[in-house]
Coordinates of C-alpha atoms and ligand atoms in Angstrom, one line a residue:
M325 CA 14.8 -66.7 -52.8
R326 CA 16.5 -69.0 -55.0
K327 CA 16.4 -72.5 -53.9
N328 CA 20.1 -72.9 -54.1
A329 CA 20.9 -70.0 -52.3
A330 CA 18.6 -71.2 -49.7
L331 CA 20.5 -74.4 -49.6
A332 CA 23.9 -72.5 -49.2
R333 CA 22.8 -70.3 -46.4
S334 CA 21.3 -73.3 -44.7
L335 CA 24.9 -75.3 -45.1
I336 CA 26.6 -72.2 -43.9
I337 CA 24.6 -71.8 -40.7
N338 CA 24.7 -75.5 -39.8
Q339 CA 28.4 -75.3 -40.1
L340 CA 28.8 -72.1 -37.9
A341 CA 26.3 -73.3 -35.6
D342 CA 29.0 -74.8 -33.2
G343 CA 30.7 -71.4 -32.3
E344 CA 34.1 -72.5 -34.3
F345 CA 36.1 -70.8 -37.1
Y346 CA 35.5 -71.5 -40.6
S347 CA 37.5 -70.2 -43.5
G348 CA 35.6 -68.9 -46.6
E349 CA 37.7 -71.5 -48.4
A350 CA 36.2 -74.1 -46.1
L351 CA 32.6 -72.8 -46.7
G352 CA 33.3 -72.5 -50.5
E353 CA 34.1 -76.2 -50.7
L354 CA 31.0 -77.1 -48.6
T355 CA 28.7 -75.4 -50.9
G356 CA 30.4 -75.4 -53.9
L357 CA 30.5 -71.7 -54.0
S358 CA 33.3 -69.0 -54.5
R359 CA 35.0 -67.0 -51.6
S360 CA 32.9 -63.9 -52.8
A361 CA 29.8 -65.6 -53.0
I362 CA 30.2 -66.9 -49.5
A363 CA 31.0 -63.3 -48.3
N364 CA 27.4 -62.0 -49.7
H365 CA 25.7 -65.2 -47.9
I366 CA 27.6 -64.3 -44.7
K367 CA 26.5 -60.5 -45.3
Y368 CA 23.0 -61.5 -45.7
L369 CA 23.1 -63.8 -42.6
G370 CA 24.3 -60.9 -40.6
S371 CA 21.4 -58.8 -42.1
I372 CA 18.8 -61.2 -40.7
G373 CA 20.4 -61.3 -36.9
L374 CA 23.0 -63.8 -37.0
D375 CA 26.1 -62.3 -35.1
I376 CA 28.9 -63.4 -37.5
Y377 CA 32.2 -62.0 -37.1
S378 CA 35.4 -62.5 -39.4
V379 CA 39.1 -62.7 -38.3
K380 CA 41.6 -62.1 -41.3
G381 CA 43.2 -65.5 -41.7
R382 CA 40.9 -67.6 -39.5
G383 CA 37.7 -66.9 -41.3
Y384 CA 34.0 -66.7 -39.9
K385 CA 32.6 -67.4 -36.6
L386 CA 29.5 -66.8 -34.6
A387 CA 29.7 -64.8 -31.6
Q388 CA 27.8 -67.4 -29.7
A389 CA 27.2 -71.4 -30.8
I390 CA 23.3 -71.7 -31.4
E391 CA 21.6 -75.0 -30.6
L392 CA 19.7 -74.9 -33.9
L393 CA 15.9 -76.0 -33.9
R394 CA 15.3 -79.8 -34.5
A395 CA 12.0 -81.2 -35.4
D396 CA 13.2 -84.7 -34.6
K397 CA 14.4 -83.6 -30.8
I398 CA 11.4 -81.7 -30.1
V399 CA 9.1 -84.6 -31.3
S400 CA 11.1 -86.8 -29.1
Q401 CA 10.7 -84.9 -26.1
S402 CA 6.9 -84.0 -26.4
N403 CA 4.1 -86.2 -25.2
S404 CA 1.8 -84.4 -27.6
L405 CA 3.6 -83.8 -31.0
T406 CA 4.1 -86.3 -33.8
T407 CA 5.9 -85.4 -36.9
D408 CA 2.9 -84.8 -38.9
K409 CA 2.1 -82.0 -36.8
L410 CA 5.3 -80.3 -36.6
E411 CA 7.2 -78.0 -39.2
V412 CA 10.5 -76.6 -38.4
L413 CA 11.7 -73.8 -41.2
S414 CA 14.8 -71.6 -41.3
I415 CA 13.6 -68.4 -42.8
I416 CA 10.0 -67.3 -43.4
D417 CA 8.2 -63.8 -43.5
S418 CA 5.7 -65.0 -40.4
T419 CA 5.2 -68.1 -39.2
N420 CA 1.5 -67.0 -38.6
T421 CA 1.0 -66.1 -42.1
Y422 CA 2.4 -69.6 -43.2
I423 CA -0.3 -71.0 -41.0
K424 CA -3.2 -68.8 -41.8
S425 CA -2.2 -69.7 -45.6
R426 CA -2.5 -73.3 -45.1
L427 CA -5.1 -73.6 -42.5
Q428 CA -7.3 -75.9 -44.7
E429 CA -5.0 -78.4 -45.3
L430 CA -3.4 -78.5 -41.6
P431 CA -4.5 -80.8 -38.8
N432 CA -5.8 -79.4 -35.5
G433 CA -2.7 -78.6 -33.3
Y434 CA -0.2 -78.3 -36.0
I435 CA 2.8 -76.2 -34.9
C436 CA 5.3 -74.3 -37.4
L437 CA 8.6 -73.0 -36.1
A438 CA 11.1 -70.8 -37.8
E439 CA 14.6 -69.6 -36.9
A440 CA 14.0 -66.2 -38.2
Q441 CA 11.2 -64.2 -39.5
T442 CA 11.4 -61.4 -42.4
Q443 CA 7.9 -60.1 -41.5
G444 CA 7.5 -61.0 -38.2
R445 CA 4.1 -59.7 -36.6
G446 CA 3.1 -58.4 -33.2
R447 CA -0.2 -56.9 -31.7
R448 CA -1.9 -53.9 -33.1
G449 CA -0.1 -53.6 -36.3
R450 CA 3.6 -53.6 -34.9
P451 CA 6.4 -55.6 -36.1
W452 CA 8.3 -58.4 -34.3
V453 CA 11.9 -58.2 -34.4
S454 CA 12.7 -61.9 -35.2
P455 CA 16.7 -62.2 -35.6
F456 CA 18.0 -65.9 -36.6
G457 CA 18.3 -68.4 -34.0
S458 CA 17.9 -66.2 -31.2
S459 CA 14.4 -66.8 -30.0
I460 CA 11.2 -68.6 -30.3
Y461 CA 8.8 -68.1 -33.3
M462 CA 6.1 -70.4 -33.0
S463 CA 2.6 -70.6 -34.5
M464 CA 0.0 -73.3 -33.7
C465 CA -3.4 -73.6 -35.1
W466 CA -6.5 -74.8 -33.1
T467 CA -10.1 -75.1 -34.0
F468 CA -12.9 -74.5 -31.8
A469 CA -16.0 -76.4 -32.6
G470 CA -18.0 -73.8 -30.9
G471 CA -16.9 -71.2 -32.8
Y472 CA -15.6 -67.4 -31.9
Q473 CA -17.8 -67.5 -28.5
S474 CA -15.5 -70.2 -27.3
M475 CA -12.3 -68.7 -28.1
V476 CA -13.2 -65.8 -25.6
G477 CA -10.1 -65.6 -23.2
L478 CA -7.7 -67.6 -25.3
S479 CA -5.0 -65.2 -25.6
L480 CA -4.9 -64.6 -22.1
L481 CA -4.6 -68.5 -21.7
V482 CA -1.5 -68.7 -24.0
G483 CA 0.2 -66.2 -21.7
I484 CA -0.5 -68.1 -18.8
G485 CA 0.9 -71.1 -20.6
I486 CA 4.1 -69.5 -21.4
N487 CA 4.6 -68.3 -18.0
R488 CA 4.0 -71.8 -16.5
V489 CA 6.7 -73.2 -18.6
L490 CA 9.0 -70.4 -17.7
M491 CA 8.2 -71.2 -13.9
K492 CA 9.5 -74.9 -14.6
Y493 CA 12.7 -73.4 -16.0
G494 CA 12.9 -72.0 -12.5
L495 CA 11.9 -68.4 -13.6
R496 CA 9.2 -68.0 -11.0
D497 CA 9.1 -64.2 -11.0
C498 CA 7.4 -63.4 -14.4
K499 CA 4.7 -61.1 -14.7
L500 CA 1.6 -61.1 -17.1
K501 CA 0.5 -57.8 -18.5
W502 CA -2.8 -57.7 -19.8
P503 CA -3.8 -59.0 -22.2
N504 CA -1.2 -61.2 -23.0
D505 CA 2.4 -60.0 -22.6
V506 CA 5.1 -61.7 -20.4
Y507 CA 7.5 -59.3 -18.5
H508 CA 10.6 -60.0 -16.2
N509 CA 12.0 -57.2 -14.4
G510 CA 9.6 -54.7 -15.9
K511 CA 10.8 -55.8 -19.4
K512 CA 8.8 -57.5 -22.2
L513 CA 10.1 -61.3 -22.7
A514 CA 7.4 -62.6 -24.6
G515 CA 4.2 -61.8 -26.7
V516 CA 1.1 -63.3 -27.9
L517 CA -0.7 -62.7 -31.4
V518 CA -3.8 -64.6 -31.9
E519 CA -5.7 -64.5 -35.1
V520 CA -9.0 -65.9 -35.8
E521 CA -10.3 -67.6 -39.0
G522 CA -13.8 -68.7 -39.5
Q523 CA -17.5 -67.9 -40.1
V524 CA -20.0 -66.6 -37.8
G525 CA -22.0 -69.7 -36.6
S526 CA -19.7 -72.6 -37.7
D527 CA -16.3 -73.8 -36.5
A528 CA -13.5 -71.2 -36.1
S529 CA -9.8 -71.8 -36.1
A530 CA -7.1 -69.7 -34.2
I531 CA -3.8 -69.0 -35.3
I532 CA -1.7 -68.8 -31.9
G533 CA 1.5 -66.8 -32.4
I534 CA 4.2 -66.7 -29.8
G535 CA 7.6 -64.9 -29.6
I536 CA 9.8 -65.6 -26.7
N537 CA 13.1 -63.9 -26.7
V538 CA 15.7 -66.5 -26.1
L539 CA 19.4 -65.2 -26.5
L540 CA 18.9 -62.1 -28.5
P541 CA 22.1 -60.7 -30.5
R542 CA 23.9 -57.9 -28.4
H543 CA 23.2 -55.1 -30.8
V544 CA 19.7 -56.0 -31.7
Q545 CA 18.0 -53.1 -33.2
G546 CA 14.4 -51.7 -34.1
I547 CA 12.5 -53.0 -30.7
D548 CA 10.5 -50.1 -29.6
Q549 CA 10.0 -51.1 -25.9
P550 CA 12.3 -52.3 -23.0
F551 CA 12.9 -55.8 -23.5
T552 CA 14.7 -58.9 -22.1
D553 CA 15.5 -62.6 -22.7
I554 CA 15.4 -66.0 -21.0
Y555 CA 19.3 -66.0 -20.9
T556 CA 19.3 -62.4 -19.2
A557 CA 16.6 -63.4 -16.9
L558 CA 17.8 -66.9 -15.8
D559 CA 21.5 -66.2 -16.4
K560 CA 22.1 -69.2 -18.5
Q561 CA 21.3 -70.7 -21.8
I562 CA 18.5 -72.9 -22.4
D563 CA 17.9 -75.7 -25.3
R564 CA 15.3 -74.1 -27.3
N565 CA 14.0 -77.6 -28.7
L566 CA 13.3 -78.7 -24.8
F567 CA 11.5 -75.8 -24.1
I568 CA 9.3 -75.8 -27.2
A569 CA 8.4 -79.5 -26.7
E570 CA 7.4 -78.7 -22.8
L571 CA 5.4 -75.3 -24.3
A572 CA 3.7 -77.4 -26.7
D573 CA 2.6 -80.3 -24.1
T574 CA 1.5 -77.6 -21.8
L575 CA -0.6 -75.5 -24.3
H576 CA -2.1 -78.6 -25.6
S577 CA -3.4 -79.9 -22.3
M578 CA -4.5 -76.1 -21.4
L579 CA -6.4 -75.9 -24.5
R580 CA -8.4 -79.0 -23.8
E581 CA -9.2 -77.8 -20.5
F582 CA -10.1 -74.4 -22.0
E583 CA -12.4 -76.0 -24.3
N584 CA -14.5 -77.7 -21.7
K585 CA -14.3 -75.1 -19.3
G586 CA -13.1 -71.6 -20.7
L587 CA -10.8 -69.4 -18.7
T588 CA -12.3 -69.6 -15.3
P589 CA -9.8 -72.4 -13.8
F590 CA -6.8 -70.2 -15.1
I591 CA -8.2 -66.9 -13.4
P592 CA -6.1 -67.5 -9.8
E593 CA -2.9 -68.4 -12.1
W594 CA -3.5 -65.0 -13.7
K595 CA -4.1 -63.1 -10.8
A596 CA -0.8 -64.4 -9.1
A597 CA 1.4 -62.9 -11.9
D598 CA -0.7 -59.9 -12.8
L599 CA 1.7 -57.0 -13.4
F600 CA -0.8 -54.3 -12.6
Y601 CA -3.0 -55.8 -10.1
D602 CA -4.2 -52.5 -7.8
K603 CA -2.5 -50.4 -9.7
Y604 CA -3.5 -47.2 -11.3
V605 CA -3.6 -47.3 -14.9
Y606 CA -4.6 -46.1 -18.2
L607 CA -6.2 -48.0 -21.0
L608 CA -5.7 -47.2 -24.5
A609 CA -8.6 -48.4 -26.8
G610 CA -8.9 -46.9 -30.1
K611 CA -8.9 -43.2 -29.7
N612 CA -10.4 -43.8 -26.2
Q613 CA -8.1 -43.2 -23.1
M614 CA -9.9 -44.8 -19.7
H615 CA -8.3 -44.7 -16.4
G616 CA -8.9 -46.4 -13.2
V617 CA -7.5 -48.9 -10.5
S618 CA -6.9 -52.5 -12.3
K619 CA -8.6 -55.2 -10.7
G620 CA -7.6 -58.2 -12.7
I621 CA -9.9 -60.2 -15.2
N622 CA -13.1 -61.6 -15.4
E623 CA -14.0 -65.2 -16.8
S624 CA -14.2 -63.9 -20.5
G625 CA -10.3 -62.2 -20.0
A626 CA -11.6 -58.5 -19.9
L627 CA -9.9 -56.1 -18.1
L628 CA -11.4 -55.2 -14.9
L629 CA -11.3 -51.4 -14.1
E630 CA -12.6 -49.4 -11.2
C631 CA -13.4 -45.8 -11.2
N632 CA -15.4 -43.8 -9.0
G633 CA -16.5 -46.9 -7.0
M634 CA -17.5 -48.8 -10.1
I635 CA -15.8 -51.7 -11.7
T636 CA -16.5 -52.0 -15.3
P637 CA -15.1 -55.1 -17.7
H638 CA -12.9 -53.6 -21.0
H639 CA -12.2 -56.0 -23.6
G640 CA -9.7 -54.5 -26.1
G641 CA -6.6 -52.0 -25.8
E642 CA -3.2 -51.5 -24.2
I643 CA -2.5 -50.6 -20.4
S644 CA 0.0 -48.7 -19.1
V645 CA 0.9 -47.1 -15.7
R646 CA 1.7 -43.8 -17.6
H647 CA -0.8 -41.3 -19.2
G648 CA -0.6 -42.4 -23.1
Ligands
BTN212 C1 2.9 -59.1 -29.4 O1 3.2 -58.7 -28.3 O2 3.0 -57.8 -30.3 C2 2.8 -60.6 -30.3 C3 4.2 -60.7 -31.0 C4 3.8 -62.2 -31.4 C5 5.3 -62.7 -32.4 C6 4.9 -64.0 -32.9 S1 6.4 -64.7 -33.4 C7 5.7 -66.2 -34.1 C8 4.2 -65.4 -34.9 N1 4.4 -65.1 -36.1 C9 4.4 -63.7 -36.2 O3 4.6 -63.0 -37.1 N2 4.0 -63.2 -35.0 C10 3.9 -64.0 -33.9

């Protein structure tokens, strides 16, 4: 994208963020562009999920005001973050991809956030629909001196961390679906994608990608499963900046504990929120399908399935209560 196009879009978004009307003429003056150029940018912003409508004679308006992400606000509310460890981007392909390509130069605990992703990635090669300003798209890098082995169970830890913060916000009835999805009322509210970089026998780095639905646009498209957002679950808007600061601090302290003790101290928390505990489930792992009664997780985060009186651990796959 041309730099001046990015700048113009960012000026337009900053102006519209308060939810008031702005005429094409006023936006044109702000950016130094013609009204038809403004109309094109508005069209593009609509295509990345901004719910903008136009009224003849009044101009453009966002359906809902947005509190934009602000690095200074996040840092000032956080105990663990400093300005050199946080980057807020506007529109990016994927925050995980961004961190991955800069891993060598980034300090441990570095966090990248974006307002929108054009190629957000989910688990198992699925896309993660990432409309502008309506969710949290966050990636964090964390290096483990003990290599791959010391990351076992990491993605479950992150799901537990998200749930901790949601509880602080008064959402006490979220559930965790193995391995790391956060659900509310049977619908997905957040997901985690952990990617690992490193060589066997040396340090390894995890890129911890987190997507949390905050206030999705009314007509969001392309999500292939039942979903919800924090706004629906809590029946009120939250400030993403404060939520992110809380989440960064929570993950920071949990990761320190995890480095020393592994997943074991967190298992009771997992169990208390386990969506499928004691339920009959189907586990799809590659081409194999297994079924049995879910008995929670072990200390390495493996799913425990009871079948014919025997409990066995399973490390990968996707579970559901329906035959796949
Ligand atoms: C899933 O449940 O499938 C995992 C979703 C993870 C989405 C997040 S959004 C921030 C980060 N960047 C990505 O491209 N993906 C993760």
